[in-house]
mmCIF file of C-alpha atoms in Angstrom:
data_model
loop_
_atom_site.group_PDB
_atom_site.id
_atom_site.type_symbol
_atom_site.label_atom_id
_atom_site.label_comp_id
_atom_site.label_asym_id
_atom_site.label_seq_id
_atom_site.Cartn_x
_atom_site.Cartn_y
_atom_site.Cartn_z
ATOM 1 C CA ALA A 1 31.417 131.529 135.652
ATOM 2 C CA GLN A 2 35.097 130.699 135.500
ATOM 3 C CA THR A 3 35.709 126.662 133.525
ATOM 4 C CA VAL A 4 37.684 124.738 132.850
ATOM 5 C CA THR A 5 37.280 121.201 130.470
ATOM 6 C CA GLN A 6 40.589 118.869 130.370
ATOM 7 C CA SER A 7 39.076 117.307 126.532
ATOM 8 C CA GLN A 8 41.238 113.843 127.395
ATOM 9 C CA PRO A 9 39.364 111.229 129.619
ATOM 10 C CA GLU A 10 41.529 109.517 129.416
ATOM 11 C CA MET A 11 45.870 109.222 128.489
ATOM 12 C CA SER A 12 48.492 106.815 127.613
ATOM 13 C CA VAL A 13 52.334 106.900 127.250
ATOM 14 C CA GLN A 14 55.286 104.340 127.048
ATOM 15 C CA GLU A 15 57.788 104.705 129.995
ATOM 16 C CA ALA A 16 60.650 107.189 129.445
ATOM 17 C CA GLU A 17 58.420 109.185 126.591
ATOM 18 C CA THR A 18 56.555 112.356 126.432
ATOM 19 C CA VAL A 19 53.005 112.558 126.786
ATOM 20 C CA THR A 20 51.243 116.257 126.552
ATOM 21 C CA LEU A 21 47.805 116.709 128.887
ATOM 22 C CA SER A 22 45.236 119.663 127.759
ATOM 23 C CA CYS A 23 43.623 122.320 129.622
ATOM 24 C CA THR A 24 41.855 125.444 128.129
ATOM 25 C CA TYR A 25 38.678 127.538 130.375
ATOM 26 C CA ASP A 26 37.281 130.223 130.121
ATOM 27 C CA THR A 27 37.545 133.324 131.685
ATOM 28 C CA SER A 28 37.219 137.554 131.256
ATOM 29 C CA GLU A 29 39.358 138.591 134.453
ATOM 30 C CA SER A 30 43.198 139.779 132.876
ATOM 31 C CA ASP A 31 45.455 138.423 136.116
ATOM 32 C CA TYR A 32 44.620 134.704 137.512
ATOM 33 C CA TYR A 33 47.031 131.253 138.218
ATOM 34 C CA LEU A 34 46.719 128.324 136.597
ATOM 35 C CA PHE A 35 48.103 124.740 137.853
ATOM 36 C CA TRP A 36 48.574 121.288 137.623
ATOM 37 C CA TYR A 37 46.983 119.021 140.361
ATOM 38 C CA LYS A 38 48.129 115.429 140.398
ATOM 39 C CA GLN A 39 46.143 112.711 142.521
ATOM 40 C CA PRO A 40 47.650 108.709 141.986
ATOM 41 C CA PRO A 41 45.552 105.716 142.823
ATOM 42 C CA SER A 42 44.175 106.192 146.137
ATOM 43 C CA ARG A 43 45.684 109.208 147.250
ATOM 44 C CA GLN A 44 45.655 112.699 148.177
ATOM 45 C CA MET A 45 46.133 115.366 145.392
ATOM 46 C CA ILE A 46 49.192 117.232 144.855
ATOM 47 C CA LEU A 47 50.688 119.881 143.226
ATOM 48 C CA VAL A 48 52.559 119.745 139.891
ATOM 49 C CA ILE A 49 52.858 123.209 138.745
ATOM 50 C CA ARG A 50 51.833 126.386 139.453
ATOM 51 C CA GLN A 51 51.870 129.612 137.044
ATOM 52 C CA GLU A 52 50.809 133.017 136.972
ATOM 53 C CA ALA A 53 48.609 134.795 134.420
ATOM 54 C CA TYR A 54 51.055 137.929 133.521
ATOM 55 C CA LYS A 55 54.247 136.088 133.473
ATOM 56 C CA GLN A 56 54.679 134.941 129.748
ATOM 57 C CA GLN A 57 57.276 132.415 130.499
ATOM 58 C CA ASN A 58 55.932 129.121 130.865
ATOM 59 C CA ALA A 59 56.861 127.202 134.861
ATOM 60 C CA THR A 60 58.613 124.504 134.299
ATOM 61 C CA GLU A 61 59.188 121.506 137.385
ATOM 62 C CA ASN A 62 61.672 119.174 136.826
ATOM 63 C CA ARG A 63 59.863 116.557 134.092
ATOM 64 C CA PHE A 64 57.217 118.899 134.251
ATOM 65 C CA SER A 65 56.938 122.122 132.247
ATOM 66 C CA VAL A 66 53.760 123.816 130.852
ATOM 67 C CA ASN A 67 52.742 125.360 127.842
ATOM 68 C CA PHE A 68 50.429 128.570 128.679
ATOM 69 C CA GLN A 69 48.519 130.711 126.027
ATOM 70 C CA LYS A 70 46.793 133.177 127.218
ATOM 71 C CA ALA A 71 45.750 134.364 123.712
ATOM 72 C CA ALA A 72 44.044 131.425 123.098
ATOM 73 C CA LYS A 73 43.314 130.318 126.540
ATOM 74 C CA SER A 74 45.298 127.186 127.208
ATOM 75 C CA PHE A 75 47.268 126.193 129.210
ATOM 76 C CA SER A 76 49.112 122.435 128.579
ATOM 77 C CA LEU A 77 50.717 120.334 130.636
ATOM 78 C CA LYS A 78 53.968 118.368 129.318
ATOM 79 C CA ILE A 79 55.164 115.386 130.950
ATOM 80 C CA SER A 80 59.453 114.590 129.691
ATOM 81 C CA ASP A 81 61.231 110.895 130.306
ATOM 82 C CA SER A 82 57.508 109.234 131.482
ATOM 83 C CA GLN A 83 57.920 106.876 134.298
ATOM 84 C CA LEU A 84 55.304 104.517 136.516
ATOM 85 C CA GLY A 85 54.916 106.996 139.557
ATOM 86 C CA ASP A 86 53.432 109.170 137.083
ATOM 87 C CA ALA A 87 50.695 107.596 136.911
ATOM 88 C CA ALA A 88 47.505 109.264 137.622
ATOM 89 C CA MET A 89 44.437 111.803 137.502
ATOM 90 C CA TYR A 90 45.653 114.714 136.663
ATOM 91 C CA PHE A 91 42.848 117.844 137.340
ATOM 92 C CA CYS A 92 43.338 121.527 134.888
ATOM 93 C CA ALA A 93 43.011 123.630 138.381
ATOM 94 C CA TYR A 94 41.496 127.781 137.613
ATOM 95 C CA ARG A 95 42.463 130.638 140.310
ATOM 96 C CA ARG A 96 40.389 134.346 140.694
ATOM 97 C CA THR A 97 43.358 137.108 141.471
ATOM 98 C CA GLN A 98 43.155 138.514 144.484
ATOM 99 C CA GLY A 99 39.209 140.506 144.409
ATOM 100 C CA GLY A 100 37.226 137.748 144.240
ATOM 101 C CA SER A 101 36.296 134.000 144.906
ATOM 102 C CA GLU A 102 39.521 132.206 146.697
ATOM 103 C CA LYS A 103 37.991 128.647 145.150
ATOM 104 C CA LEU A 104 40.271 126.422 142.873
ATOM 105 C CA VAL A 105 37.929 126.207 139.970
ATOM 106 C CA PHE A 106 38.990 122.395 138.255
ATOM 107 C CA GLY A 107 38.070 120.067 135.383
ATOM 108 C CA LYS A 108 36.897 116.504 135.361
ATOM 109 C CA GLY A 109 40.084 115.080 134.667
ATOM 110 C CA THR A 110 42.355 113.559 132.324
ATOM 111 C CA LYS A 111 43.670 109.593 133.563
ATOM 112 C CA LEU A 112 47.138 109.261 132.631
ATOM 113 C CA THR A 113 48.523 105.435 131.767
ATOM 114 C CA VAL A 114 52.338 104.870 131.928
ATOM 115 C CA ASN A 115 52.769 101.697 129.887
ATOM 116 C CA PRO A 116 56.537 99.886 130.932
ATOM 117 C CA ASP B 1 54.373 114.320 158.223
ATOM 118 C CA THR B 2 52.865 117.054 158.749
ATOM 119 C CA GLY B 3 50.558 117.090 155.915
ATOM 120 C CA VAL B 4 46.483 118.162 156.452
ATOM 121 C CA SER B 5 44.908 114.986 157.690
ATOM 122 C CA GLN B 6 41.269 113.945 157.707
ATOM 123 C CA ASP B 7 39.565 112.001 159.819
ATOM 124 C CA PRO B 8 38.167 109.552 159.667
ATOM 125 C CA ARG B 9 39.083 107.739 155.988
ATOM 126 C CA HIS B 10 36.310 106.288 155.198
ATOM 127 C CA LYS B 11 32.235 106.490 156.840
ATOM 128 C CA ILE B 12 29.402 104.714 155.731
ATOM 129 C CA THR B 13 25.865 105.949 156.852
ATOM 130 C CA LYS B 14 22.339 105.151 155.986
ATOM 131 C CA ARG B 15 20.315 107.990 154.339
ATOM 132 C CA GLY B 16 18.936 110.598 157.507
ATOM 133 C CA GLN B 17 21.629 109.777 159.650
ATOM 134 C CA ASN B 18 24.141 113.380 160.814
ATOM 135 C CA VAL B 19 27.700 112.263 160.050
ATOM 136 C CA THR B 20 30.943 114.547 161.177
ATOM 137 C CA PHE B 21 34.599 114.523 159.752
ATOM 138 C CA ARG B 22 37.216 116.708 160.430
ATOM 139 C CA CYS B 23 40.431 117.463 159.161
ATOM 140 C CA ASP B 24 43.666 119.074 161.250
ATOM 141 C CA PRO B 25 45.540 121.052 158.390
ATOM 142 C CA ILE B 26 49.395 121.701 157.823
ATOM 143 C CA SER B 27 50.004 123.528 161.330
ATOM 144 C CA GLU B 28 50.371 127.626 161.284
ATOM 145 C CA HIS B 29 47.989 127.742 158.078
ATOM 146 C CA ASN B 30 45.106 129.911 157.808
ATOM 147 C CA ARG B 31 43.276 128.756 155.558
ATOM 148 C CA LEU B 32 40.956 125.663 155.187
ATOM 149 C CA TYR B 33 39.454 124.345 152.262
ATOM 150 C CA TRP B 34 36.301 122.191 151.803
ATOM 151 C CA TYR B 35 35.817 120.765 148.454
ATOM 152 C CA ARG B 36 33.237 117.621 147.367
ATOM 153 C CA GLN B 37 34.835 115.071 144.792
ATOM 154 C CA THR B 38 32.122 112.984 142.866
ATOM 155 C CA LEU B 39 33.346 109.537 140.177
ATOM 156 C CA GLY B 40 34.566 110.880 137.522
ATOM 157 C CA GLN B 41 34.330 114.142 138.683
ATOM 158 C CA GLY B 42 37.032 117.173 139.385
ATOM 159 C CA PRO B 43 37.303 118.600 143.443
ATOM 160 C CA GLU B 44 34.038 120.903 143.525
ATOM 161 C CA PHE B 45 34.675 123.916 146.118
ATOM 162 C CA LEU B 46 31.904 123.683 149.120
ATOM 163 C CA THR B 47 33.441 126.235 151.457
ATOM 164 C CA TYR B 48 36.237 128.347 153.094
ATOM 165 C CA PHE B 49 37.853 130.000 156.414
ATOM 166 C CA GLN B 50 40.534 131.925 157.138
ATOM 167 C CA ASN B 51 41.514 131.743 161.158
ATOM 168 C CA GLU B 52 38.010 131.103 162.633
ATOM 169 C CA ALA B 53 36.389 133.227 159.325
ATOM 170 C CA GLN B 54 33.363 131.119 157.214
ATOM 171 C CA LEU B 55 34.733 133.953 153.717
ATOM 172 C CA GLU B 56 32.921 132.503 151.171
ATOM 173 C CA LYS B 57 30.541 129.442 150.455
ATOM 174 C CA SER B 58 29.649 127.121 147.141
ATOM 175 C CA ARG B 59 26.013 127.128 146.252
ATOM 176 C CA LEU B 60 26.336 123.052 146.530
ATOM 177 C CA LEU B 61 26.493 123.864 150.949
ATOM 178 C CA SER B 62 22.838 123.548 151.274
ATOM 179 C CA ASP B 63 21.138 124.472 154.411
ATOM 180 C CA ARG B 64 22.090 120.364 155.459
ATOM 181 C CA PHE B 65 26.156 120.937 155.663
ATOM 182 C CA SER B 66 27.400 123.186 157.613
ATOM 183 C CA ALA B 67 31.555 123.601 158.908
ATOM 184 C CA GLU B 68 32.827 125.530 161.670
ATOM 185 C CA ARG B 69 36.353 125.729 163.034
ATOM 186 C CA PRO B 70 35.695 127.136 166.006
ATOM 187 C CA LYS B 71 39.940 128.027 166.585
ATOM 188 C CA GLY B 72 41.363 128.611 164.168
ATOM 189 C CA SER B 73 42.327 125.165 163.459
ATOM 190 C CA PHE B 74 41.033 122.288 162.746
ATOM 191 C CA SER B 75 38.211 122.540 160.848
ATOM 192 C CA THR B 76 34.576 119.941 161.040
ATOM 193 C CA LEU B 77 31.647 119.616 158.484
ATOM 194 C CA GLU B 78 28.248 118.607 159.299
ATOM 195 C CA ILE B 79 26.236 117.407 156.393
ATOM 196 C CA GLN B 80 21.562 115.910 158.848
ATOM 197 C CA ARG B 81 19.975 113.796 157.620
ATOM 198 C CA THR B 82 22.317 112.556 154.780
ATOM 199 C CA GLU B 83 20.751 111.470 150.911
ATOM 200 C CA GLN B 84 21.798 108.871 148.595
ATOM 201 C CA GLY B 85 23.225 112.418 146.864
ATOM 202 C CA ASP B 86 25.789 113.084 150.012
ATOM 203 C CA SER B 87 27.563 109.944 148.876
ATOM 204 C CA ALA B 88 31.506 111.411 147.651
ATOM 205 C CA MET B 89 34.955 112.010 148.584
ATOM 206 C CA TYR B 90 35.315 115.173 150.848
ATOM 207 C CA LEU B 91 38.353 116.866 150.281
ATOM 208 C CA CYS B 92 40.083 119.567 152.563
ATOM 209 C CA ALA B 93 43.261 121.832 152.095
ATOM 210 C CA SER B 94 44.959 124.334 153.806
ATOM 211 C CA SER B 95 46.953 127.078 153.394
ATOM 212 C CA LEU B 96 49.657 130.017 154.649
ATOM 213 C CA PHE B 97 48.121 132.952 152.696
ATOM 214 C CA GLN B 98 50.215 135.929 153.114
ATOM 215 C CA GLY B 99 48.288 138.874 152.328
ATOM 216 C CA SER B 100 49.232 138.535 148.445
ATOM 217 C CA GLY B 101 49.670 136.660 145.752
ATOM 218 C CA ALA B 102 48.049 132.589 145.980
ATOM 219 C CA ASP B 103 48.346 130.731 148.066
ATOM 220 C CA THR B 104 48.696 126.549 147.049
ATOM 221 C CA GLN B 105 46.687 124.639 148.721
ATOM 222 C CA TYR B 106 47.560 121.357 150.514
ATOM 223 C CA PHE B 107 45.372 118.769 149.941
ATOM 224 C CA GLY B 108 44.482 115.797 152.312
ATOM 225 C CA PRO B 109 43.029 112.320 151.306
ATOM 226 C CA GLY B 110 40.071 112.980 151.857
ATOM 227 C CA THR B 111 36.682 111.328 153.641
ATOM 228 C CA ARG B 112 34.524 108.873 151.834
ATOM 229 C CA LEU B 113 31.538 109.224 152.098
ATOM 230 C CA THR B 114 28.697 106.716 151.285
ATOM 231 C CA VAL B 115 25.481 107.066 151.922
ATOM 232 C CA LEU B 116 22.811 103.485 151.591
#
């Protein structure tokens, strides 16, 4: 069974600085998808960024980028120029490609605090 | 706003009572997912539908849980004979699957269930 581990229960960053959230996963599959979701307090979860495992190039969305290390099964999220609105729970998630379960497997999350 | 909506947002019930939650997906999305999230954990998959067909169910979905999506639009999740362990946030997500690739799941605000 696939598992996703987020080893940092909480992280904090100063406004305008950069922070990296860690995620590792375990799978025997060679092709899959990885995601970072953000869940602000009392608000719904939204997709931050996604990565296809077959792509070597790391995904980037504005201030958000990932460091995808397939051999190490590592998928970290870097947030540059942190803003107060980035404060939230961040969940790393894994999903198989077609032919298997369509579910997202989530880690336990990292609570990010942004200090002004 | 045409995002995923869930009703009710909060539900308090007594142990042994039945409860039903509703999820309205994004219009034209053919897939609908249910997840459960307990405090301090990431969401856990319960079940998903493609159109009206229920294609996958988690072992977490005991006999007391039933989900339907009768016309391939909205879905209901019913919990019979609720137990205190059922207290959690129930999340719904929808996506547009077009035959290949990973469909992005868009989440609703959730229904928070408290069983007394």
